[in-house]
Tab-separated table of C-alpha atoms and ligand atoms in Angstrom:
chain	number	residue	atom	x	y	z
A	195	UNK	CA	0.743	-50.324	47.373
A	196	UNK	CA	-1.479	-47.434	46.634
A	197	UNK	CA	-0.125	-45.875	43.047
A	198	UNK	CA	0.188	-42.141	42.448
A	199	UNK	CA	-1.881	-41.004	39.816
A	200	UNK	CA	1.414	-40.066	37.477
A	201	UNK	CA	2.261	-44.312	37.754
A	202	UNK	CA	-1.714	-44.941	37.334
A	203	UNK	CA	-1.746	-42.950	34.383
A	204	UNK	CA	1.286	-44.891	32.847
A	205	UNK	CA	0.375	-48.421	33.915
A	206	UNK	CA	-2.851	-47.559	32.014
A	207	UNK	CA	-1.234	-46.602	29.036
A	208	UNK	CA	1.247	-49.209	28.589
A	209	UNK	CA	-1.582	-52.238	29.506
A	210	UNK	CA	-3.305	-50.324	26.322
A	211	UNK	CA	-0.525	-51.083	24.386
A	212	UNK	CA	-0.127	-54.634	25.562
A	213	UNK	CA	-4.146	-55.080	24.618
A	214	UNK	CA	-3.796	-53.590	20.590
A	215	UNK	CA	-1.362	-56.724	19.890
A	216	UNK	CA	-2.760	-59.329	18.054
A	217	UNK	CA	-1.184	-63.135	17.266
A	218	UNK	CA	-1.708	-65.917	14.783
A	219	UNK	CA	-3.336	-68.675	16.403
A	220	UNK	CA	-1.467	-69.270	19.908
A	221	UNK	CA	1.725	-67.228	19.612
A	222	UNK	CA	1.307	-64.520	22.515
A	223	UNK	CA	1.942	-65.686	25.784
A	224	UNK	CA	0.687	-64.208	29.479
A	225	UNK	CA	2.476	-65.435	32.264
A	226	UNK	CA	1.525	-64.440	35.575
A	227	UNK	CA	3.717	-65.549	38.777
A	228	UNK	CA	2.243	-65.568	42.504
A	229	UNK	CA	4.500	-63.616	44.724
A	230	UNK	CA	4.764	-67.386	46.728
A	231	UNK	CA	5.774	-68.793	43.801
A	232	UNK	CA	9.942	-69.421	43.491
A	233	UNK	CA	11.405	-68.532	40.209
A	234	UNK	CA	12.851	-72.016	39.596
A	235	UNK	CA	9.948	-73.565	39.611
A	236	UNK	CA	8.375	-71.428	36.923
A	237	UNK	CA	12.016	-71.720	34.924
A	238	UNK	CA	11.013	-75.981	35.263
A	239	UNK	CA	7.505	-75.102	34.196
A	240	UNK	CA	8.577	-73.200	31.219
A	241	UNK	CA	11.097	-75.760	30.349
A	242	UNK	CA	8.837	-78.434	30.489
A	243	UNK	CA	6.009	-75.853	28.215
A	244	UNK	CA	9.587	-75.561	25.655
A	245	UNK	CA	9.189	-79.412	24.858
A	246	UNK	CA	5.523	-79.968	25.001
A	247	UNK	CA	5.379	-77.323	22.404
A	248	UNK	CA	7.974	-79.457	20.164
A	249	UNK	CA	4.221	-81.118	18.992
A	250	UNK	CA	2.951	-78.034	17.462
A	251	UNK	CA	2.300	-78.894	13.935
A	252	UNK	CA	3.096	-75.279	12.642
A	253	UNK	CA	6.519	-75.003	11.930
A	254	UNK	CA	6.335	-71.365	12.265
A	255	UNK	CA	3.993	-71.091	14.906
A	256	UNK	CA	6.527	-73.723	16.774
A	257	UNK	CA	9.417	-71.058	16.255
A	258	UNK	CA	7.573	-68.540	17.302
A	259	UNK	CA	6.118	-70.090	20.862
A	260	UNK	CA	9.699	-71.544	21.300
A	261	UNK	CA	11.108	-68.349	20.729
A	262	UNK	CA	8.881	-66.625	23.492
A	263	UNK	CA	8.984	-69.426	26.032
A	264	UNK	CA	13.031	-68.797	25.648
A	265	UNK	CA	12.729	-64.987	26.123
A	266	UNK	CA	10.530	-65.865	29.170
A	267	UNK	CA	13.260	-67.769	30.816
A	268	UNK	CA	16.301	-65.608	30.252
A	269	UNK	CA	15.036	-62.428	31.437
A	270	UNK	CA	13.866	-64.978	34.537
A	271	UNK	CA	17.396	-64.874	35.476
A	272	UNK	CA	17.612	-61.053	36.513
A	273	UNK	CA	15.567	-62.581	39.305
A	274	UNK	CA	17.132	-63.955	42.490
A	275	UNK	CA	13.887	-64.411	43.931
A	276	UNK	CA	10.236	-63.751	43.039
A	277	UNK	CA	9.316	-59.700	43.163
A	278	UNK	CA	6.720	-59.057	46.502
A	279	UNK	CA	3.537	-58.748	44.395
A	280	UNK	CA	4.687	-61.260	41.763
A	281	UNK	CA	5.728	-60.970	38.250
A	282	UNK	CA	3.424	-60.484	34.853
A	283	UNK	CA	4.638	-61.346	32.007
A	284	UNK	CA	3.118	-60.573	27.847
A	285	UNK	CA	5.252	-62.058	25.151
A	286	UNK	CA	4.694	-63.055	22.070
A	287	UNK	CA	4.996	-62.435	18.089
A	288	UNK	CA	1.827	-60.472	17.194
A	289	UNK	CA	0.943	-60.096	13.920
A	290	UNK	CA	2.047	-57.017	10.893
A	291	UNK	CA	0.663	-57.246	7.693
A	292	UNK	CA	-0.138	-60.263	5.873
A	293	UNK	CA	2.135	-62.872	6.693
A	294	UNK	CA	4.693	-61.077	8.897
A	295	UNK	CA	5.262	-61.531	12.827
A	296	UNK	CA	7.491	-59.132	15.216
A	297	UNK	CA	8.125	-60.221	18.986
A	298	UNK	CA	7.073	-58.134	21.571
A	299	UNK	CA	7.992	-58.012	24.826
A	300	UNK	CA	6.169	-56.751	28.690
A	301	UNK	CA	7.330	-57.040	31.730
A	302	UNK	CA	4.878	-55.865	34.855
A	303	UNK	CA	5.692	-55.836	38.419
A	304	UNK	CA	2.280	-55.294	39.722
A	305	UNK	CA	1.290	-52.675	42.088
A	306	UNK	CA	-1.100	-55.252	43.157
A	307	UNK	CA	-0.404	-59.582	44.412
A	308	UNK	CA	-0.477	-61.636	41.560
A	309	UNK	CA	-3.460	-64.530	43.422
A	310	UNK	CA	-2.551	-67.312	40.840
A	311	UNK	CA	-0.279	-68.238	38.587
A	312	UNK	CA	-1.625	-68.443	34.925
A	313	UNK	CA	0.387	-69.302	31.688
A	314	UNK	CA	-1.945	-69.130	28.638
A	315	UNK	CA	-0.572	-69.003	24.865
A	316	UNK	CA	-3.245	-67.336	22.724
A	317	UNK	CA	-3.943	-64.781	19.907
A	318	UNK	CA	-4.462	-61.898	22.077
A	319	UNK	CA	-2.715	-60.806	25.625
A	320	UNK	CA	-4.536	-61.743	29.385
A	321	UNK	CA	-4.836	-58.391	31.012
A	322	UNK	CA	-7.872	-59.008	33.209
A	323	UNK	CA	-5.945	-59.896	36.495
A	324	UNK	CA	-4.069	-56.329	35.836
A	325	UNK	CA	-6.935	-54.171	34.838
A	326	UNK	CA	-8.865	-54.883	37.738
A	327	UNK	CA	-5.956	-53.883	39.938
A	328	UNK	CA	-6.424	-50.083	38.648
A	329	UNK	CA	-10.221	-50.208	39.171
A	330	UNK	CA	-11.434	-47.583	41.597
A	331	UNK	CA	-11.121	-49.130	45.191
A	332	UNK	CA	-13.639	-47.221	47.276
A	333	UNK	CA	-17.554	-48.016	47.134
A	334	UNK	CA	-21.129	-46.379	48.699
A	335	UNK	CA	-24.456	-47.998	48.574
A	336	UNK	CA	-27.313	-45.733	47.576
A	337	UNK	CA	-31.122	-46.234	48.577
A	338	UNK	CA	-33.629	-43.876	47.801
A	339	UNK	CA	-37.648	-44.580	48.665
A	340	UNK	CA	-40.900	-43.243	49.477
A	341	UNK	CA	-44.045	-45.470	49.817
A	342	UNK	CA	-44.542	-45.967	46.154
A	343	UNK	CA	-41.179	-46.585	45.036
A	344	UNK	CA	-37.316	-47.714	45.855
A	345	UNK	CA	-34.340	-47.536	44.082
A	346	UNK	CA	-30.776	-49.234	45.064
A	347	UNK	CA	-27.491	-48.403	43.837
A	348	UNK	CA	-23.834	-48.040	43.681
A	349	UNK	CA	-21.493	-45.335	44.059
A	350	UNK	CA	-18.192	-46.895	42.758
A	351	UNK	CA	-15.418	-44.286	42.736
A	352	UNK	CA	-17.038	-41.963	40.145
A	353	UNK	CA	-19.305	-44.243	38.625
A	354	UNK	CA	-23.037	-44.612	39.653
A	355	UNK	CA	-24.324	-48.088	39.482
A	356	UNK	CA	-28.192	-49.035	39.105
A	357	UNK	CA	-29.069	-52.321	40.922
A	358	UNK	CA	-32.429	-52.272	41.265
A	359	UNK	CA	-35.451	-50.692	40.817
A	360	UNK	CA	-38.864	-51.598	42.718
A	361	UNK	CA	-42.278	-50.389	42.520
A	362	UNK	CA	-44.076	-50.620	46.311
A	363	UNK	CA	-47.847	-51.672	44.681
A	364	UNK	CA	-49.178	-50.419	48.211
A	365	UNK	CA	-52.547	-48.542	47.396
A	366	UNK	CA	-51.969	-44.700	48.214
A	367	UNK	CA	-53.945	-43.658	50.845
A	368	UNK	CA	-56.943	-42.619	49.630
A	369	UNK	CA	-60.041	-44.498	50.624
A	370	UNK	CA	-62.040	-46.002	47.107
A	371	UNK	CA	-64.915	-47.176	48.838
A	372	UNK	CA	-66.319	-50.757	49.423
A	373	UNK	CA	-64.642	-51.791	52.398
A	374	UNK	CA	-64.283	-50.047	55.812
A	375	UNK	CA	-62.354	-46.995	56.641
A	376	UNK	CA	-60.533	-49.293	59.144
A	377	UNK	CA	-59.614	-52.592	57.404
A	378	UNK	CA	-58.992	-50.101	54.307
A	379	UNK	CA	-56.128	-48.356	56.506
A	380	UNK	CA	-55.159	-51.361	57.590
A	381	UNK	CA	-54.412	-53.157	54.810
A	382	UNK	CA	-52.444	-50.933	53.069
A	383	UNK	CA	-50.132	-50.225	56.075
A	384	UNK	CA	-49.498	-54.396	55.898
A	385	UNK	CA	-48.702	-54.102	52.276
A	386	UNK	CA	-45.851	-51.136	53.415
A	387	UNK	CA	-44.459	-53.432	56.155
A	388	UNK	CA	-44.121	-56.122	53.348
A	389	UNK	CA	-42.727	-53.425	50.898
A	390	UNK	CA	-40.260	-52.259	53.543
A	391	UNK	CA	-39.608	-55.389	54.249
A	392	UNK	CA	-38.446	-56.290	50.995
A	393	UNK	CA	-36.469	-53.440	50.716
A	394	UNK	CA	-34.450	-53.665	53.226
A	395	UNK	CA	-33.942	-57.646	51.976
A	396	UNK	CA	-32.819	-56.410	48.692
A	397	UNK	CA	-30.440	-53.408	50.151
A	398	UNK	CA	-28.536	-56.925	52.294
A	399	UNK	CA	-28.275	-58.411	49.673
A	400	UNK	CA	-26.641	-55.809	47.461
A	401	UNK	CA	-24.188	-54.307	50.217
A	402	UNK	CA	-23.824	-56.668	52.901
A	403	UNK	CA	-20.769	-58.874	51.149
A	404	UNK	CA	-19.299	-56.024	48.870
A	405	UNK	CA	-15.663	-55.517	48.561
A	406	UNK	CA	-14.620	-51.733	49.876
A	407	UNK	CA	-17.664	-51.070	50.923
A	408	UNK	CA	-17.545	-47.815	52.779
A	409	UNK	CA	-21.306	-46.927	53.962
A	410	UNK	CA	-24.724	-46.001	52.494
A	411	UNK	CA	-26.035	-43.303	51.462
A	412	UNK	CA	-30.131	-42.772	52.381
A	413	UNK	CA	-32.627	-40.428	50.008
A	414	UNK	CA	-35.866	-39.451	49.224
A	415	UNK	CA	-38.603	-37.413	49.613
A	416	UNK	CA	-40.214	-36.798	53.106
A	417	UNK	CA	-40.336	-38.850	56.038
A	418	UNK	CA	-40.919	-42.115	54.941
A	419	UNK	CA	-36.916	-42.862	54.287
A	420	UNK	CA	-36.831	-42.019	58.183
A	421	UNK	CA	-39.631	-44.268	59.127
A	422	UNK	CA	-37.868	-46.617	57.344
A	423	UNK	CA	-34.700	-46.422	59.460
A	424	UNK	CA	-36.328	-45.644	62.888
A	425	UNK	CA	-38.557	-48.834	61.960
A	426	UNK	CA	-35.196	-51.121	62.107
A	427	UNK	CA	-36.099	-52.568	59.145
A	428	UNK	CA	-32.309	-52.374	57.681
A	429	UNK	CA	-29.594	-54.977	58.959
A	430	UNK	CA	-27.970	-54.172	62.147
A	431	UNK	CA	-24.878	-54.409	60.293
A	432	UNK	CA	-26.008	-51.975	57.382
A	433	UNK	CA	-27.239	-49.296	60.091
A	434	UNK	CA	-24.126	-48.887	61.419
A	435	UNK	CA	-22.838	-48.138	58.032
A	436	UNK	CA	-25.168	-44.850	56.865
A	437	UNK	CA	-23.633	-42.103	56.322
A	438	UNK	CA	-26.211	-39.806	56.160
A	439	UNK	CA	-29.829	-39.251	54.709
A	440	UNK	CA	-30.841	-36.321	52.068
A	441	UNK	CA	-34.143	-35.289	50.538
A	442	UNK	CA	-34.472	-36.116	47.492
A	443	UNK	CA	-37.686	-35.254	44.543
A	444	UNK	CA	-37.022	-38.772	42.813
A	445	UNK	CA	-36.779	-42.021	43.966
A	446	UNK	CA	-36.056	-43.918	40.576
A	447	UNK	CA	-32.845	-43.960	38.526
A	448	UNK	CA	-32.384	-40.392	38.375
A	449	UNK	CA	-32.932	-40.251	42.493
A	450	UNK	CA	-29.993	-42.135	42.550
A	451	UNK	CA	-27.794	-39.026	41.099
A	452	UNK	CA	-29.995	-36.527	42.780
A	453	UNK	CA	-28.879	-38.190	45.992
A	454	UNK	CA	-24.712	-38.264	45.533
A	455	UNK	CA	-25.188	-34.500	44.403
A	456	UNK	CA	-27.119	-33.802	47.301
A	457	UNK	CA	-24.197	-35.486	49.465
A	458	UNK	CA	-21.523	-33.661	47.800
A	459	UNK	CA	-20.392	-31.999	51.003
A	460	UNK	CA	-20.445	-34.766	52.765
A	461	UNK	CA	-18.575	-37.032	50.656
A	462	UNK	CA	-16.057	-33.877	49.289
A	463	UNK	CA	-12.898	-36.289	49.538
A	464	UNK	CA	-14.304	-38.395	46.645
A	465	UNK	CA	-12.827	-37.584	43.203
A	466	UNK	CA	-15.863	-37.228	41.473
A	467	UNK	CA	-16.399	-34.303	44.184
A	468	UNK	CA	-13.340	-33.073	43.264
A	469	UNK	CA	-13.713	-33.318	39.911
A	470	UNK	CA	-16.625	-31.225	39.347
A	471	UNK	CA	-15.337	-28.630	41.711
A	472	UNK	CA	-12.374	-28.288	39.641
A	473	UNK	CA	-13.686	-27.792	36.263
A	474	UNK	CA	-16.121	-25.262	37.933
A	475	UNK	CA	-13.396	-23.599	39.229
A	476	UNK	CA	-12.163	-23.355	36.059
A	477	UNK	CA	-15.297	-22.820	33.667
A	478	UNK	CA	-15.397	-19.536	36.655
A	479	UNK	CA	-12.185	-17.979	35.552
A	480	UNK	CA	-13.062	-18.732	31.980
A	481	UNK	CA	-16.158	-16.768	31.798
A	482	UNK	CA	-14.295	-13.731	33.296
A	483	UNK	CA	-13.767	-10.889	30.800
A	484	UNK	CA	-9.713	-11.270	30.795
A	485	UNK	CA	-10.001	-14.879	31.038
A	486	UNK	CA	-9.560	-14.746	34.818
A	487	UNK	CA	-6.955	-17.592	36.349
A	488	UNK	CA	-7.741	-20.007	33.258
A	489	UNK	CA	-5.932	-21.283	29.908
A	490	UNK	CA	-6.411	-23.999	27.717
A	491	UNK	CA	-4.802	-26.047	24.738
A	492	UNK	CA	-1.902	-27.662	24.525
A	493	UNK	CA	0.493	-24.537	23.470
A	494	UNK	CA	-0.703	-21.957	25.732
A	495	UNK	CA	-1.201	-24.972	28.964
A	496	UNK	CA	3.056	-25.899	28.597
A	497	UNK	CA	3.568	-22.096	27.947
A	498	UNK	CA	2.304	-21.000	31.207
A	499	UNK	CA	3.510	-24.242	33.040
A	500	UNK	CA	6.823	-23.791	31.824
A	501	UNK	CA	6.805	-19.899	33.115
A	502	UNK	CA	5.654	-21.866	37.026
A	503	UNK	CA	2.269	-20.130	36.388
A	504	UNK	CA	0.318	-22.811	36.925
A	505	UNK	CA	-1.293	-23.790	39.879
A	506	UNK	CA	-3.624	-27.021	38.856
A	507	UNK	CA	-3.057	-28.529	35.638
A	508	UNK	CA	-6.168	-30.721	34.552
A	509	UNK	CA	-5.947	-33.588	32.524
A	510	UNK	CA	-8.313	-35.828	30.744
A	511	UNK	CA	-8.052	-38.937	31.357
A	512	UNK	CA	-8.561	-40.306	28.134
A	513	UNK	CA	-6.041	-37.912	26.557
A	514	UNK	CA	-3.853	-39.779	24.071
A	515	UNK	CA	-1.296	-37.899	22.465
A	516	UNK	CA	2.550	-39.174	21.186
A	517	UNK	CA	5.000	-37.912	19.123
A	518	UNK	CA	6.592	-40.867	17.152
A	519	UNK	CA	10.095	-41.039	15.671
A	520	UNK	CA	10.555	-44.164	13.524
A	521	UNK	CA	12.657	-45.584	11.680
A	522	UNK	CA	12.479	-48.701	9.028
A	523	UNK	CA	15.594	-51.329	9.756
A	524	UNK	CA	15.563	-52.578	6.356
A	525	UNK	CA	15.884	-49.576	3.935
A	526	UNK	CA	16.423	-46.710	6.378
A	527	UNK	CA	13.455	-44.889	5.489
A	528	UNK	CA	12.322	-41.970	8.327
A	529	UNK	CA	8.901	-41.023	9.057
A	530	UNK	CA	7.462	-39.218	12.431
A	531	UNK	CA	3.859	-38.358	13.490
A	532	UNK	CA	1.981	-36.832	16.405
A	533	UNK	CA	-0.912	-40.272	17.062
A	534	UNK	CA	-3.620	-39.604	19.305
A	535	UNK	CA	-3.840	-43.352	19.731
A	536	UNK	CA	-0.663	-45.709	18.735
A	537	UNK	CA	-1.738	-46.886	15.392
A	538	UNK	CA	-1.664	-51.014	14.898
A	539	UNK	CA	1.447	-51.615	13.016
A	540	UNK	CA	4.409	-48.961	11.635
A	541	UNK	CA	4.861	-50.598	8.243
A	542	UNK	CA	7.002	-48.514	6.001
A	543	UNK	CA	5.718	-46.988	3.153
A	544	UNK	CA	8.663	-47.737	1.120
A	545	UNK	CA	9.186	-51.286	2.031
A	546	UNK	CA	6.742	-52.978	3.910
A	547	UNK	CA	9.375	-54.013	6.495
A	548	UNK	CA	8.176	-52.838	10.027
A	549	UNK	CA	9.475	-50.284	11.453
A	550	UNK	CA	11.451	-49.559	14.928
A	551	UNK	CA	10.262	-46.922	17.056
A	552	UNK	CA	13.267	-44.907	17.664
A	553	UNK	CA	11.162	-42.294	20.109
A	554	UNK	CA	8.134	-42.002	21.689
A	555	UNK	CA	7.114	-39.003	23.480
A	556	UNK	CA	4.128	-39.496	25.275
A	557	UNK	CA	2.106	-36.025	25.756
A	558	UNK	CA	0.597	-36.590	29.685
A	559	UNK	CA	4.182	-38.223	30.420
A	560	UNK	CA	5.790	-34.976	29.523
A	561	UNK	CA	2.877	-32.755	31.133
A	562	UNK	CA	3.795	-34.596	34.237
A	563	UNK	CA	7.473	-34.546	34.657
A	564	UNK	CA	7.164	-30.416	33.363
A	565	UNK	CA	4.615	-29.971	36.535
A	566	UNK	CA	6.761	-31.756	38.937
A	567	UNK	CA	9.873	-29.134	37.996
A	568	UNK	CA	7.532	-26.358	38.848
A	569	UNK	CA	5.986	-27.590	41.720
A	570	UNK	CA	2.612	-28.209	40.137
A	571	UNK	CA	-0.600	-29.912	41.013
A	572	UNK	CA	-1.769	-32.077	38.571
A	573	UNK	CA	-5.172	-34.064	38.695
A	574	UNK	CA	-6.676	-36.599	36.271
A	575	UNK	CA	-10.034	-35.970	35.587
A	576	UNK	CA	-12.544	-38.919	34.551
A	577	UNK	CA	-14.468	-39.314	31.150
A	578	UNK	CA	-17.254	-40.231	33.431
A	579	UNK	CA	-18.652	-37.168	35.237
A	580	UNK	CA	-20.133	-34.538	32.543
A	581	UNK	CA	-17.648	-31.959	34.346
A	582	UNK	CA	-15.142	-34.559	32.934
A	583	UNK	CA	-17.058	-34.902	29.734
A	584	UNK	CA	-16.419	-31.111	29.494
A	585	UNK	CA	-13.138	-30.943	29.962
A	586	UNK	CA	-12.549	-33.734	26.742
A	587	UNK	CA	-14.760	-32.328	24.411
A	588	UNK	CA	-14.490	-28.922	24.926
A	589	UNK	CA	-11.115	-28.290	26.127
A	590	UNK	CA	-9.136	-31.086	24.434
A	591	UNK	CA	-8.163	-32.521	27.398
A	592	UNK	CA	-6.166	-30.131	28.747
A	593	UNK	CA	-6.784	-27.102	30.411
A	594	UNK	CA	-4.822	-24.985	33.586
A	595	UNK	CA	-6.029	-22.616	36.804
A	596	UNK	CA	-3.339	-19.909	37.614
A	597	UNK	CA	-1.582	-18.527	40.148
A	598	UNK	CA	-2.023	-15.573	38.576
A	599	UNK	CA	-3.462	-13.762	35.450
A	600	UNK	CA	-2.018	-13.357	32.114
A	601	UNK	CA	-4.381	-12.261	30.574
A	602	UNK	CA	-6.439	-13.365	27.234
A	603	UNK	CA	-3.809	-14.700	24.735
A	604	UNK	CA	-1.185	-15.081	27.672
B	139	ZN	ZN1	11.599	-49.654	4.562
């Protein structure tokens, strides 16, 4: 199941949530059920987990586990059979203040299989199986060379991987005297058919048995990167995977970027593409006298979105922005807040007790559900191009290209 970026975004959020809590000792338990796996038989395993636990010398602690296992089960039972990718599961008392404990309670249905079933009791959450399920999907292998150097890479979804780095150590070409013109020449071209040779070995290695893997990239400077390829020194299996070659001036670390910038066109589907596009686009209209087809901050983005004059909302990422309503159960004391991250624990300043979350508005949430009413595009932009960067720092996170002007203060 491929997940829109609006149920992306809110997976992400709520597994952040699910990663803040911590426990006392081994009082927060992950549970996660293969889609193969019948409900009954996790109900036995639990049941059988209910009196094993009976041993644990903490009295409290026993509670606690006891308590969770028995959550576990009964919401078990709105299951007739096992969901198609499984069934995740975080419960658990996590910790507030010094001696205090609250239950909390997740239930996932994964946009992703479950692969195995895991039930661990510890003082933090298992997310790992879940995270990787929103890692990006789609991967390119880089390679830029020229006779002195090589550099191999990764192009994961925005993200540019460095694998490795080799220096060639064949002599350049001009003759130093001693030996013979000939053996001279012919020497150094069997130390390039070595260094190609190892290349190419290291480039198999690398791509040959990754996951996604969607083709390779080729750069560097001149001809040699062709040489290279009409040579057949590459697997069989690897040619038939280039995309394309580009020039490029560098052939370390920095060749690497050089090279997905230079294949920008070609690869113009990929988000980082996209990305940087985008926040061009916009940085365009921002530099126009009137302020062109552009507006930023919060106030003036859900202004113009709520008049339909937006036509691509862009969002940070990492924006984190709620408004809170709580409310303390014990003494009935009221407090609300705007949190740019959801703070630890709501303790109330009055009592101590903690304190129920009557409401939660969650900023992006809203931004979404506004553009949808309006017929809006909305795109997520990553922390991790410097477009991206942009867009966080100097924006806020939130910015908007119009359909049509408004003018400066619109
Ligand atoms: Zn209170």
């Amino acid at each position: 199941m491929l997940l829109t970026d609006q149920q992306r975004y809110e997976f992400k959020i709520s597994l952040e949530k699910v990663k803040k809590h911590e426990g006392r000792g081994t009082e927060l338990i992950s549970l996660y059920i293969p889609p193969s796996k019948m409900i009954f038989d996790v109900t036995s395993y639990l049941r059988n987990e209910y009196s094993q636990s009976s041993n644990i010398k903490s009295a409290s602690t026993r509670k606690n586990v006891q308590a969770a296992i028995s959550s576990i089960i009964s919401r078990l039972k709105n299951y007739k059979r096992t969901p198609e990718n499984g069934l995740v599961f975080f419960i658990g008392h996590r910790k507030i203040g010094a001696d205090q404990t609250s239950m909390v309670q997740y239930v996932f249905e994964p946009p992703e299989s479950v692969q195995t079933f895991i039930y661990r009791c510890d003082s933090e959450f298992h997310t790992q199986p879940l995270d990787e399920m929103l890692e990006d999907k789609v991967t390119y292998g880089l390679l830029v060379l020229d006779r002195s150097e090589a550099t191999i890479g990764f192009l994961r979804g925005k993200r540019i991987e460095l694998v490795k780095n080799l220096d060639s150590l064949v002599p350049s070409k001009h003759h130093k005297g001693g030996q013979s013109a000939r053996r001279f020449e012919r020497s150094i071209e069997v130390a390039a058919h070595e260094y190609y040779k190892k290349v190419a070995g290291l480039a198999n290695e690398a791509f040959m048995d990754e996951e996604n893997f969607v083709g390779i990239l080729i750069g560097g400077p001149g001809a040699t990167k062709n040489y290279f390829l009409d040579e057949d020194y590459l697997h069989h299996e690897l040619r038939k995977k280039i995309i394309d070659t580009f020039d490029t001036g560098y052939t370390d670390e920095y060749g690497l970027r050089e090279l997905v910038e230079k294949a920008k066109d070609t690869l113009s589907d990929l988000d980082l593409m996209r990305e940087k596009r985008l926040i061009q686009k916009l940085l365009d209209e921002i530099r126009k006298p009137d302020g062109g087809l552009s507006t930023y901050g919060e106030e003036h983005v859900k202004h113009t979105l709520t008049i339909g004059a937006v036509d691509t909302l862009l969002v940070s990422e990492d924006l984190r922005k709620s408004k809170v309503e709580l409310k303390c159960p014990q003494c009935g004391q009221e407090e609300e807040g705007i949190f740019a991250e959801t703070p630890k624990d709501y303790s109330c300043k009055k009592c101590g007790k903690e304190m129920d979350i009557v409401r939660e508005e969650d900023l992006v949430k809203e931004l979404f559900q506004m553009s949808e009413a309006v017929g809006t595009k909305v795109e997520l932009i990553s922390g991790e191009s410097e477009e991206g960067e942009l867009l966080k720092k100097a924006f806020g996170g939130l910015a908007a290209i119009l359909r049509f002007p408004l003018g400066r203060g619109g």
